[in-house]
Amino acid sequence: MLSLTPKEISDRNALTVNPAKTCQPIGAMYAALGIHRCLPHSHGSQGCCAYHRSHLTRHYKEPVMASTSSFTEGAAVFGGMSNLRQAITNIFHIYDPDVIAVHTTCLSETIGDDLSTIILKARDEGLVPEGKWVIHCNTPSYAGSHVTGFSNMTTGMVKYFAQENERHREQINLIPGYVEPSDMREIKRLLAEMELPSVVFPDTSDVLDAPQQGAPVSVGKAADIYPKGGTRIRDLQSMGDSRVTLALGPFASENAAIELENRTEIPARIMDLPIGIAATDRFIQVLLETAEVLEPPASIADDRGRMVDIMLDMQQYFYDRKVAIYGDPDQVISLTEFAVSLGMKPIYVLTGTPGKRFDARIKGILKDVVPGARIKSSGDLFLLHQWIKNEPVDLLIGNTYGKYIARAEDIPFVRFGFPILDRVGHSYFPTVGYRGGMRLLEKMLDALLDRKDRDDPEERFELVL
Amino acid sequence: MSCDRESLAGAVSQRACVFCGSRVVLYPIADALHLVHGPVGCAVYTWDIRGALSSGTELHRLSFSTDLQEKDVIFGGEEKLAGALHELIDRYHPRAAFVYSTCIVGIIGDDLDAICKRVSREKGIPVIPVKSEGFKGGKRDGYMAACAALSRLVGTGDTSGIGPFSLNIMGDFNLAGEIWIIREYFEKMGIQVVANITGDGRVDDIRRAHGAALNVVQCSGSTLYLAQSMEKEFGIPYLRVSYLGIEDMTESLYAVAGFFGDPHMMERTRKLVRDELAVLYPQLQKYRQALRGKKAAIYVGGAFKAFSLVKTFRLLDMEVVMVGSQTGRKEDYLELKEITSDGTVIVDDSNPLELASFLRGKKVDVFVGGVKERPIAYKLGIPFCDHNHERKEALEGFIGMLNFTREIYSSVMSPVWQFVPGRKR
Ligand code: SF4
């Protein structure tokens, strides 16, 4: 298969080859897992749900629970209302979640099921037990990508849970974006260091990186299937009383923050994912302003100092190296900026998710350093491979699927983003913040130098590099 | 006990859909084009996900999708599909093309048949629609759709050069190169393998598969329908076989030799089995001793695999305390009951909750399952062996028995379990 990508690039508009994105529902499922005691529910046929669960399982190496409306032909013709009603009844009965988070699939979208109405009706008729929730979002697979799905479910959380309790609180809201559980954990740590009380949502830490603490005593009881992590409902309900909403990553988090602003007038501040030094600096700056202090705590300042120290030690290896970056837009934007700050040349930058803003942002970051860079949203990995065939890079950064390109072109490769299906452990270590940045730096340089050690002729092979 | 029906709405089912079933069966045909007509997701989740290896061309490992967008859903995706097919056929010159319909294609009403027919005429290769709209049933219906698609290829090729001792290998996907092992056995027995259907498959072989004297069908579901239709249409008998475990592997080879009724072949088969066992047995002993009396649980896709695994564990002197499948039929479960001891839990399409409680309740030492079961087992602190499409070691054939035993052994014996709270050993 490695030889199946031709060098000549021709226009394609009817066809995606080796996609750099996937469909919305999986992103919605991931976001929903970030609510405590929530069971994501896929309103469509069985297959979608099975695929999404498998894919998430392969990435996180954790059990992923989600239920399905199990559409059959009848549902496709007459609508999925009765399936969903039956599902709601069964789920509360068997799995006893606090929240069922329903997302649609391309099928239920196309037949036009009106989820708001179905859910309202189910509630009116008592299918939803007291104190329990059914929330939803629309995730048509023929628009956007998994990132859009994540954004839609996060926005759904705002729509259903946000209420103004007229209680002024000192807390802030923070939407961490489509990142690993470990990243959400790291962001919470930074907030704690800054002594900023906060509601972080969604929060998949301790859900998809839950510690192994032995089997629960009473396995088989519904309660045991829900890990200890996830944002609590009472916290979600209090988001309407916060001072400000900080949203990390415009593609994944902006809509929810704006929705909340429209509902409650809580100001939304949208910023980049804090990946790399500059974006993390900006993030910390916003935290300082929010906390109304001038200096970060020593722990954070020291982390930054260490990161800069490493960057100095490493700069000679990164300078002028060509790199290709692809993946989810928010991550790629920050990563591209990071690469530039290391003196690298991101000559190809691509995301599968549609959105002209992406092109504009990347163009802005690269305009002075790599004016001729090729940039594309709604792209696929076939195109990226073709670009690389025409002019190779020194390093490739992106999700698992890049391994084909890396092998075919013999390029050092750093796995980053979603999904990573062929390595273990990534979801336990953050890439956000200064600590995450240090880890990224190590991974990138290791990849470059491992390659050098492998390739150097005998007479150039040295102990100290 | 009820089985063989759709999961309830609201179930956390491990089951999949029609599209999944048909994709699984057809995807290993390596020199065909596989185009998924639908939104991008379906294509992504099935992109090279199964490790069906090819000994040559690898066109099947790329992911092609029409990536339907909102406007296609409103105005129809037919022209987009035709355009995509043209482009791909011109670029790769495949021997045939399969076009998979996904959920919404059934709803928006694209006329797949017409497009495929047209492109087929224009390009001069078979372009075959696979009717795999997800909601039209379960995985087994997908197998049927795939077999229907394959039926359109079988019988269209030239059968010259095919001898009387010939067969097609059906229902093996060549995970970890397993079909290569099995092919070698048959060849050693003096049998010509006409077509691999579908692991490491080639279109031209499949087109002339009707020239073979016998179909050997592995697995309970996936290609059985094709074997049945080939029997009806071409009078080719089929044998159901299993390559898992010594008992079933040996029995299958003898059954095939018995079918051809040639004494020389039977002698060669005996020798093959003897030689293989002579190598295998001594190696197995050490593992067997260590594993004796340990308790195993099985939860796999097809019931046929479950049968073989029960026998395999018996050979290892291990006790099977739970066995289940996602797609078994009533007869299958009766047979499972037959071959297991009393007290063995037999489950159908179980949800993770039930699985967890069985595993824990039965104090299982090792669990055999698929991708979604692994983390459940690990969370419970139970050793695990993947016997589904994620396996990277060949588990079929005599060597497969050894690999399997080794995997069970290394999983059970790994020192890491001692660090799981409540599971000191
Ligand atoms: S593209 Fe549609 S049918 Fe396919 S997995 Fe996604 S939601 Fe399901």
Coordinates of N, CA, C and O in Angstrom, one line a residue, chain B residues 76-204:
Chain B
G76 N -28.7 14.3 -3.4 CA -28.3 13.0 -3.8 C -26.8 12.9 -4.1 O -26.2 13.9 -4.5
G77 N -26.2 11.7 -3.9 CA -24.8 11.5 -4.1 C -24.4 10.7 -5.3 O -23.2 10.3 -5.4
E78 N -25.3 10.6 -6.2 CA -25.0 9.7 -7.3 C -23.8 10.1 -8.2 O -22.9 9.4 -8.5
E79 N -23.9 11.4 -8.5 CA -22.8 11.9 -9.4 C -21.4 11.9 -8.7 O -20.4 11.6 -9.3
K80 N -21.5 12.2 -7.5 CA -20.3 12.1 -6.7 C -19.7 10.7 -6.7 O -18.5 10.5 -6.9
L81 N -20.5 9.8 -6.5 CA -20.1 8.4 -6.5 C -19.5 8.0 -7.8 O -18.4 7.4 -7.9
A82 N -20.2 8.3 -8.9 CA -19.7 8.0 -10.2 C -18.4 8.6 -10.5 O -17.4 8.0 -11.0
G83 N -18.2 9.9 -10.1 CA -17.0 10.6 -10.2 C -15.8 9.9 -9.5 O -14.7 9.7 -10.0
A84 N -16.1 9.6 -8.2 CA -15.1 8.9 -7.4 C -14.7 7.6 -8.0 O -13.5 7.3 -8.1
L85 N -15.6 6.8 -8.5 CA -15.3 5.5 -9.1 C -14.4 5.7 -10.3 O -13.4 5.0 -10.5
H86 N -14.8 6.7 -11.2 CA -14.0 6.9 -12.3 C -12.5 7.2 -12.0 O -11.6 6.7 -12.5
E87 N -12.4 8.2 -11.0 CA -11.1 8.6 -10.7 C -10.3 7.4 -10.1 O -9.1 7.3 -10.5
L88 N -10.9 6.7 -9.3 CA -10.1 5.6 -8.6 C -9.8 4.5 -9.6 O -8.7 3.9 -9.6
I89 N -10.7 4.2 -10.4 CA -10.4 3.1 -11.4 C -9.3 3.5 -12.4 O -8.4 2.7 -12.7
D90 N -9.4 4.8 -12.8 CA -8.3 5.2 -13.7 C -7.0 5.2 -13.0 O -6.0 4.9 -13.6
R91 N -7.0 5.5 -11.7 CA -5.7 5.6 -11.0 C -5.1 4.2 -10.7 O -3.9 4.0 -10.8
Y92 N -6.0 3.3 -10.2 CA -5.4 2.1 -9.7 C -5.7 0.8 -10.6 O -5.1 -0.2 -10.3
H93 N -6.5 1.0 -11.6 CA -6.8 -0.2 -12.4 C -7.1 -1.4 -11.6 O -6.4 -2.5 -11.8
P94 N -8.0 -1.4 -10.7 CA -8.4 -2.6 -9.9 C -9.0 -3.6 -10.8 O -9.5 -3.3 -11.9
R95 N -9.0 -4.9 -10.3 CA -9.7 -6.0 -11.0 C -11.2 -5.9 -10.9 O -11.9 -6.6 -11.6
A96 N -11.6 -5.3 -9.8 CA -13.1 -5.2 -9.6 C -13.2 -4.1 -8.6 O -12.3 -3.7 -7.9
A97 N -14.5 -3.6 -8.5 CA -14.7 -2.6 -7.4 C -16.0 -2.9 -6.6 O -16.9 -3.4 -7.2
F98 N -15.8 -2.8 -5.3 CA -17.0 -2.9 -4.5 C -17.4 -1.6 -3.9 O -16.6 -0.8 -3.5
V99 N -18.7 -1.3 -4.0 CA -19.2 0.0 -3.5 C -20.2 -0.3 -2.4 O -21.2 -1.0 -2.6
Y100 N -19.8 0.1 -1.2 CA -20.6 -0.2 0.0 C -21.6 0.9 0.2 O -21.2 2.1 0.3
S101 N -22.9 0.6 0.4 CA -23.8 1.6 0.8 C -23.9 1.7 2.3 O -23.9 0.6 3.0
T102 N -24.0 2.9 2.9 CA -24.1 3.0 4.3 C -25.5 3.5 4.7 O -26.3 3.8 3.8
C103 N -25.7 3.6 6.0 CA -27.1 4.0 6.5 C -27.8 5.0 5.6 O -28.9 4.7 5.1
I104 N -27.2 6.2 5.4 CA -28.0 7.2 4.8 C -28.2 7.0 3.3 O -29.2 7.6 2.7
V105 N -27.4 6.2 2.7 CA -27.6 6.0 1.3 C -28.9 5.4 1.0 O -29.6 5.7 0.0
G106 N -29.3 4.5 1.9 CA -30.6 3.8 1.8 C -31.7 4.8 1.9 O -32.8 4.7 1.3
I107 N -31.5 5.9 2.7 CA -32.5 6.8 3.0 C -32.6 7.9 1.9 O -33.7 8.2 1.4
I108 N -31.5 8.4 1.4 CA -31.6 9.4 0.4 C -31.9 8.8 -1.0 O -32.2 9.5 -1.9
G109 N -31.8 7.5 -1.1 CA -32.3 6.8 -2.3 C -31.4 6.8 -3.5 O -31.8 6.7 -4.6
D110 N -30.1 7.0 -3.3 CA -29.2 6.9 -4.4 C -29.3 5.5 -5.1 O -29.4 4.5 -4.4
D111 N -29.4 5.5 -6.4 CA -29.5 4.3 -7.2 C -28.2 3.6 -7.4 O -27.6 3.8 -8.5
L112 N -27.7 2.9 -6.4 CA -26.4 2.3 -6.5 C -26.3 1.4 -7.7 O -25.2 1.3 -8.4
D113 N -27.3 0.6 -7.9 CA -27.3 -0.4 -9.0 C -27.0 0.2 -10.3 O -26.2 -0.2 -11.1
A114 N -27.7 1.3 -10.5 CA -27.6 2.0 -11.8 C -26.2 2.6 -12.0 O -25.6 2.4 -13.1
I115 N -25.7 3.2 -11.0 CA -24.4 3.8 -11.1 C -23.3 2.7 -11.3 O -22.5 2.9 -12.2
C116 N -23.4 1.7 -10.6 CA -22.4 0.6 -10.7 C -22.5 0.0 -12.1 O -21.5 -0.3 -12.7
K117 N -23.7 -0.2 -12.6 CA -23.8 -0.8 -13.9 C -23.2 0.1 -14.9 O -22.5 -0.3 -15.8
R118 N -23.5 1.4 -14.8 CA -23.0 2.3 -15.8 C -21.5 2.4 -15.8 O -20.8 2.2 -16.8
V119 N -20.9 2.5 -14.6 CA -19.4 2.6 -14.5 C -18.8 1.3 -15.0 O -17.8 1.3 -15.6
S120 N -19.4 0.2 -14.6 CA -18.9 -1.1 -15.0 C -18.8 -1.2 -16.6 O -17.8 -1.6 -17.1
R121 N -19.8 -0.7 -17.2 CA -19.9 -0.7 -18.7 C -18.8 0.2 -19.2 O -18.0 -0.1 -20.1
E122 N -18.7 1.4 -18.6 CA -17.7 2.3 -19.1 C -16.3 1.9 -18.9 O -15.4 2.2 -19.7
K123 N -16.0 1.2 -17.8 CA -14.6 0.9 -17.4 C -14.3 -0.6 -17.7 O -13.1 -0.9 -17.6
G124 N -15.2 -1.4 -18.0 CA -14.9 -2.8 -18.3 C -14.4 -3.6 -17.2 O -13.7 -4.6 -17.4
I125 N -14.8 -3.3 -16.0 CA -14.5 -4.2 -14.8 C -15.8 -4.4 -14.0 O -16.7 -3.5 -14.1
P126 N -15.9 -5.4 -13.3 CA -17.1 -5.6 -12.5 C -17.1 -4.5 -11.4 O -16.1 -4.3 -10.7
V127 N -18.2 -3.8 -11.3 CA -18.4 -2.8 -10.3 C -19.6 -3.2 -9.5 O -20.7 -3.2 -10.1
I128 N -19.4 -3.7 -8.3 CA -20.5 -4.4 -7.6 C -21.0 -3.6 -6.4 O -20.2 -3.3 -5.5
P129 N -22.3 -3.4 -6.4 CA -22.9 -2.7 -5.2 C -23.0 -3.7 -4.0 O -23.4 -4.8 -4.2
V130 N -22.7 -3.2 -2.9 CA -22.8 -4.1 -1.7 C -23.9 -3.4 -0.9 O -23.8 -2.3 -0.4
K131 N -25.0 -4.1 -0.7 CA -26.2 -3.5 0.0 C -26.0 -3.6 1.5 O -26.4 -4.6 2.1
S132 N -25.3 -2.6 2.0 CA -25.0 -2.8 3.4 C -25.5 -1.6 4.3 O -24.8 -1.2 5.2
E133 N -26.6 -1.1 4.0 CA -27.2 -0.1 4.9 C -27.3 -0.6 6.3 O -27.9 -1.6 6.6
G134 N -26.7 0.1 7.2 CA -26.5 -0.4 8.6 C -27.7 -0.8 9.3 O -27.7 -1.8 10.0
F135 N -28.8 -0.1 9.1 CA -30.0 -0.4 9.9 C -30.8 -1.6 9.4 O -31.8 -2.0 10.0
K136 N -30.4 -2.2 8.3 CA -31.2 -3.2 7.7 C -30.9 -4.6 8.4 O -31.2 -5.6 7.8
G137 N -30.3 -4.6 9.5 CA -30.1 -5.8 10.2 C -28.8 -5.8 11.0 O -28.3 -4.8 11.4
G138 N -28.3 -7.0 11.3 CA -27.1 -7.2 12.1 C -25.9 -7.6 11.2 O -26.0 -7.5 10.0
K139 N -24.9 -8.0 11.9 CA -23.7 -8.3 11.2 C -23.9 -9.5 10.2 O -23.3 -9.5 9.1
R140 N -24.7 -10.4 10.7 CA -25.0 -11.6 9.8 C -25.6 -11.2 8.5 O -25.3 -11.8 7.5
D141 N -26.5 -10.2 8.5 CA -27.1 -9.7 7.3 C -26.0 -9.1 6.4 O -26.1 -9.2 5.2
G142 N -25.0 -8.6 7.0 CA -23.9 -8.0 6.3 C -23.1 -9.1 5.6 O -22.7 -9.0 4.5
Y143 N -23.0 -10.2 6.3 CA -22.3 -11.4 5.6 C -23.1 -11.8 4.4 O -22.5 -12.1 3.3
M144 N -24.4 -11.8 4.5 CA -25.2 -12.2 3.4 C -25.0 -11.2 2.2 O -25.0 -11.6 1.1
A145 N -25.0 -9.9 2.6 CA -24.9 -8.9 1.5 C -23.5 -9.1 0.8 O -23.4 -9.0 -0.4
A146 N -22.5 -9.4 1.6 CA -21.2 -9.7 1.0 C -21.2 -10.9 0.1 O -20.6 -10.9 -1.0
C147 N -21.8 -11.9 0.6 CA -21.9 -13.2 -0.2 C -22.7 -12.9 -1.5 O -22.3 -13.4 -2.5
A148 N -23.7 -12.1 -1.4 CA -24.5 -11.8 -2.6 C -23.6 -11.1 -3.6 O -23.6 -11.3 -4.8
A149 N -22.7 -10.2 -3.1 CA -21.8 -9.5 -3.9 C -20.8 -10.4 -4.6 O -20.5 -10.4 -5.8
L150 N -20.3 -11.3 -3.7 CA -19.3 -12.3 -4.2 C -19.9 -13.2 -5.3 O -19.2 -13.6 -6.3
S151 N -21.2 -13.5 -5.1 CA -21.8 -14.4 -6.1 C -21.8 -13.8 -7.5 O -21.9 -14.6 -8.5
R152 N -21.7 -12.5 -7.5 CA -21.7 -11.9 -8.8 C -20.4 -12.0 -9.5 O -20.3 -11.8 -10.7
L153 N -19.3 -12.4 -8.7 CA -18.0 -12.6 -9.3 C -17.8 -14.1 -9.7 O -17.3 -14.4 -10.8
V154 N -18.2 -14.9 -8.7 CA -18.0 -16.4 -8.9 C -18.7 -16.8 -10.2 O -19.9 -16.4 -10.4
G155 N -18.0 -17.6 -11.0 CA -18.7 -18.1 -12.2 C -18.4 -17.3 -13.4 O -18.9 -17.6 -14.5
T156 N -17.6 -16.3 -13.3 CA -17.4 -15.4 -14.4 C -16.0 -15.6 -15.0 O -15.6 -14.9 -15.9
G157 N -15.2 -16.5 -14.4 CA -13.8 -16.7 -14.9 C -13.6 -18.0 -15.5 O -14.5 -18.9 -15.5
D158 N -12.5 -18.1 -16.1 CA -12.1 -19.3 -16.9 C -11.6 -20.4 -15.9 O -10.7 -20.1 -15.1
T159 N -12.1 -21.6 -16.0 CA -11.7 -22.6 -15.0 C -10.7 -23.6 -15.5 O -10.4 -24.7 -14.9
S160 N -10.1 -23.3 -16.7 CA -9.1 -24.3 -17.2 C -7.9 -24.4 -16.3 O -7.5 -23.4 -15.6
G161 N -7.4 -25.6 -16.2 CA -6.2 -25.8 -15.4 C -6.5 -26.2 -13.9 O -5.6 -26.3 -13.1
I162 N -7.8 -26.3 -13.6 CA -8.1 -26.7 -12.3 C -8.4 -28.2 -12.2 O -9.2 -28.8 -13.0
G163 N -7.6 -28.9 -11.4 CA -7.7 -30.4 -11.3 C -8.8 -30.8 -10.4 O -9.5 -30.0 -9.8
P164 N -9.0 -32.2 -10.3 CA -10.0 -32.7 -9.5 C -9.8 -32.6 -8.0 O -10.7 -32.5 -7.2
F165 N -8.5 -32.5 -7.6 CA -8.2 -32.3 -6.2 C -8.0 -30.8 -5.9 O -6.9 -30.3 -5.9
S166 N -9.1 -30.1 -5.8 CA -9.0 -28.7 -5.7 C -10.1 -28.1 -4.7 O -11.2 -28.7 -4.6
L167 N -9.8 -27.0 -4.1 CA -10.8 -26.5 -3.2 C -10.6 -24.9 -3.1 O -9.6 -24.4 -3.5
N168 N -11.6 -24.3 -2.5 CA -11.5 -22.9 -2.1 C -11.5 -22.8 -0.6 O -12.2 -23.5 0.1
I169 N -10.6 -22.0 -0.1 CA -10.6 -21.7 1.3 C -11.5 -20.5 1.6 O -11.3 -19.4 1.1
M170 N -12.6 -20.8 2.4 CA -13.6 -19.7 2.6 C -13.7 -19.4 4.0 O -13.6 -20.2 4.9
G171 N -13.9 -18.1 4.3 CA -14.2 -17.6 5.6 C -13.0 -17.4 6.5 O -13.0 -17.4 7.7
D172 N -11.8 -17.3 5.8 CA -10.6 -16.9 6.6 C -10.1 -15.6 6.1 O -10.0 -15.3 4.9
F173 N -9.7 -14.7 7.0 CA -9.4 -13.3 6.6 C -7.9 -13.1 6.6 O -7.4 -11.9 6.5
N174 N -7.1 -14.1 6.8 CA -5.7 -14.0 6.8 C -5.1 -13.0 7.9 O -4.1 -12.3 7.6
L175 N -5.7 -13.0 9.0 CA -5.2 -12.2 10.1 C -3.8 -12.9 10.5 O -3.7 -14.1 10.5
A176 N -2.8 -12.0 10.7 CA -1.5 -12.5 11.0 C -1.0 -13.6 10.1 O -0.2 -14.4 10.5
G177 N -1.5 -13.6 8.8 CA -1.0 -14.5 7.9 C -1.5 -16.0 8.0 O -0.9 -16.9 7.6
E178 N -2.6 -16.1 8.7 CA -3.1 -17.5 9.0 C -3.4 -18.3 7.7 O -3.2 -19.5 7.6
I179 N -3.9 -17.6 6.7 CA -4.4 -18.4 5.5 C -3.1 -19.0 4.8 O -3.2 -20.0 4.2
W180 N -2.0 -18.4 5.0 CA -0.8 -18.9 4.4 C -0.4 -20.3 5.1 O 0.0 -21.2 4.4
I181 N -0.7 -20.4 6.3 CA -0.4 -21.6 7.0 C -1.3 -22.7 6.5 O -0.9 -23.8 6.2
I182 N -2.6 -22.4 6.4 CA -3.6 -23.4 6.0 C -3.4 -23.8 4.6 O -3.5 -25.0 4.2
R183 N -3.1 -22.8 3.7 CA -2.8 -23.1 2.3 C -1.7 -24.1 2.2 O -1.8 -25.1 1.4
E184 N -0.7 -23.9 3.0 CA 0.4 -24.8 2.9 C 0.0 -26.3 3.3 O 0.5 -27.2 2.7
Y185 N -0.8 -26.4 4.3 CA -1.3 -27.7 4.7 C -1.9 -28.4 3.5 O -1.6 -29.5 3.1
F186 N -2.9 -27.7 2.9 CA -3.6 -28.3 1.8 C -2.7 -28.6 0.6 O -2.8 -29.7 0.0
E187 N -1.7 -27.7 0.4 CA -0.8 -28.0 -0.7 C 0.0 -29.2 -0.4 O 0.3 -30.1 -1.3
K188 N 0.4 -29.4 0.8 CA 1.2 -30.6 1.2 C 0.4 -31.8 1.0 O 0.9 -32.9 0.8
M189 N -0.9 -31.7 1.2 CA -1.8 -32.9 1.0 C -2.0 -33.2 -0.5 O -2.6 -34.2 -0.8
G190 N -1.5 -32.3 -1.3 CA -1.7 -32.5 -2.8 C -3.0 -31.9 -3.3 O -3.5 -32.4 -4.3
I191 N -3.4 -30.8 -2.7 CA -4.6 -30.2 -3.1 C -4.3 -28.8 -3.7 O -3.5 -28.1 -3.2
Q192 N -5.0 -28.6 -4.8 CA -4.8 -27.2 -5.4 C -5.8 -26.2 -4.8 O -7.0 -26.5 -4.7
V193 N -5.3 -25.1 -4.3 CA -6.2 -24.1 -3.8 C -6.5 -23.1 -4.9 O -5.6 -22.5 -5.4
V194 N -7.8 -23.1 -5.2 CA -8.1 -22.2 -6.3 C -8.3 -20.8 -5.9 O -7.7 -19.9 -6.5
A195 N -9.0 -20.6 -4.8 CA -9.3 -19.2 -4.4 C -9.3 -19.1 -2.9 O -9.7 -20.0 -2.2
N196 N -8.7 -18.0 -2.4 CA -8.9 -17.6 -1.0 C -10.1 -16.7 -0.9 O -10.0 -15.6 -1.5
I197 N -11.1 -17.1 -0.2 CA -12.2 -16.2 -0.1 C -12.5 -16.0 1.4 O -13.0 -16.8 2.0
T198 N -12.0 -14.9 1.9 CA -11.5 -13.7 1.2 C -10.1 -13.3 1.6 O -9.6 -12.4 1.0
G199 N -9.5 -13.8 2.6 CA -8.2 -13.4 3.1 C -7.2 -13.5 2.0 O -7.1 -14.6 1.3
D200 N -6.3 -12.5 1.8 CA -5.4 -12.5 0.7 C -6.0 -12.9 -0.6 O -5.5 -13.6 -1.4
G201 N -7.3 -12.4 -0.8 CA -8.0 -12.8 -2.0 C -7.7 -12.0 -3.2 O -7.2 -10.9 -3.1
R202 N -7.9 -12.6 -4.4 CA -7.7 -12.0 -5.6 C -9.0 -12.2 -6.5 O -9.5 -13.2 -6.5
V203 N -9.3 -11.1 -7.2 CA -10.6 -11.1 -7.9 C -10.6 -12.2 -9.0 O -11.6 -13.0 -9.1
D204 N -9.5 -12.4 -9.7 CA -9.5 -13.4 -10.8 C -9.7 -14.8 -10.2 O -10.3 -15.6 -10.9

